[in-house]
Tab-separated table of C-alpha atoms in Angstrom:
chain	number	residue	atom	x	y	z
F	29	MET	CA	-18.103	-57.331	-65.902
F	30	LYS	CA	-16.115	-59.606	-63.735
F	31	LEU	CA	-14.507	-62.831	-64.865
F	32	SER	CA	-13.029	-65.902	-63.345
F	33	VAL	CA	-10.240	-68.024	-65.148
F	34	GLU	CA	-8.833	-71.528	-64.125
F	35	ILE	CA	-5.694	-72.046	-66.160
F	36	SER	CA	-3.085	-74.751	-66.455
F	37	LYS	CA	0.127	-74.434	-68.381
F	38	TYR	CA	1.787	-77.665	-69.749
F	39	PRO	CA	5.392	-76.451	-71.064
F	40	LEU	CA	6.704	-79.065	-73.774
F	41	HIS	CA	9.998	-79.320	-72.029
F	42	GLN	CA	11.532	-81.730	-69.591
F	43	ASP	CA	12.468	-79.116	-66.942
F	44	TYR	CA	9.055	-77.852	-66.628
F	45	ILE	CA	8.601	-76.194	-63.284
F	46	PRO	CA	10.695	-72.911	-64.009
F	47	PHE	CA	8.553	-72.336	-66.738
F	48	ILE	CA	5.308	-72.557	-65.160
F	49	LYS	CA	6.584	-70.649	-62.184
F	50	ASP	CA	7.713	-67.789	-64.234
F	51	PHE	CA	4.321	-67.542	-65.968
F	52	ILE	CA	2.520	-67.484	-62.457
F	53	ASP	CA	5.037	-64.989	-60.919
F	54	ARG	CA	4.224	-62.829	-63.828
F	55	LEU	CA	0.686	-62.972	-63.296
F	56	ASN	CA	1.107	-62.028	-59.557
F	57	GLU	CA	2.671	-58.799	-60.535
F	58	HIS	CA	-0.742	-57.671	-61.797
F	59	GLU	CA	-2.068	-56.079	-58.469
F	60	SER	CA	-5.605	-55.575	-59.603
F	61	LEU	CA	-6.169	-59.274	-60.450
F	62	LYS	CA	-6.666	-61.777	-57.575
F	63	VAL	CA	-4.555	-64.888	-58.378
F	64	ILE	CA	-4.995	-68.300	-56.348
F	65	THR	CA	-2.482	-70.954	-57.052
F	66	ASN	CA	-2.896	-74.689	-56.070
F	67	THR	CA	-1.158	-77.931	-57.269
F	68	LEU	CA	-3.425	-78.314	-60.253
F	69	SER	CA	-3.955	-75.002	-61.611
F	70	THR	CA	-4.034	-70.980	-61.266
F	71	GLN	CA	-7.190	-69.255	-60.604
F	72	ILE	CA	-7.578	-65.653	-61.760
F	73	PHE	CA	-10.421	-63.081	-61.064
F	74	GLY	CA	-11.019	-59.730	-62.003
F	75	ASP	CA	-12.364	-57.398	-64.436
F	76	TYR	CA	-13.041	-59.108	-67.750
F	77	ASP	CA	-10.919	-56.668	-70.101
F	78	GLU	CA	-8.071	-56.611	-67.902
F	79	VAL	CA	-7.788	-60.501	-67.343
F	80	MET	CA	-8.225	-61.044	-71.085
F	81	ALA	CA	-5.453	-58.406	-71.681
F	82	VAL	CA	-3.255	-59.879	-69.010
F	83	LEU	CA	-3.636	-63.436	-70.281
F	84	SER	CA	-2.899	-62.454	-73.878
F	85	ALA	CA	0.274	-60.579	-73.023
F	86	GLU	CA	1.654	-63.234	-70.740
F	87	MET	CA	0.848	-66.252	-72.577
F	88	LYS	CA	2.460	-64.446	-75.723
F	89	ARG	CA	5.526	-63.802	-73.312
F	90	SER	CA	5.620	-67.215	-72.678
F	91	TYR	CA	5.681	-68.738	-76.010
F	92	GLU	CA	8.412	-65.936	-77.132
F	93	ARG	CA	10.582	-66.822	-74.151
F	94	PHE	CA	10.137	-70.553	-73.674
F	95	GLY	CA	8.889	-72.071	-76.914
F	96	LYS	CA	6.128	-74.638	-77.206
F	97	ALA	CA	3.467	-75.039	-74.261
F	98	ILE	CA	-0.201	-76.120	-73.799
F	99	PHE	CA	-2.674	-73.561	-72.130
F	100	VAL	CA	-5.838	-75.273	-70.858
F	101	CYS	CA	-8.370	-72.552	-69.784
F	102	LYS	CA	-11.922	-72.195	-68.318
F	103	PHE	CA	-13.402	-69.151	-68.472
F	104	LEU	CA	-16.715	-68.412	-65.987
F	105	HIS	CA	-18.757	-65.127	-66.047
F	106	GLY	CA	-18.492	-63.369	-62.853
F	107	ASP	CA	-16.118	-63.411	-59.518
F	108	LEU	CA	-16.129	-66.823	-58.326
F	109	SER	CA	-13.204	-66.338	-55.922
F	110	PRO	CA	-13.490	-67.833	-52.516
F	111	GLN	CA	-14.592	-65.525	-50.075
F	112	ASP	CA	-11.726	-64.507	-47.508
């Protein structure tokens, strides 16, 4: 089953850009996922189980490395990625 996720990270830190960039860079390391980033959010497309596992691991890693942050997510069934 395919999954589409839109996620935004809001670090509770004054210098927030490095915290967000680190999270996005780690998502992009997973070659089997399609990751699209814009100025408002990051969209992730791929196999349901893999997307959920990656998000779980990377969100946990963010909390462990950088402390408090808010993640806002939308989950949609299917691959709704833009056609290339």
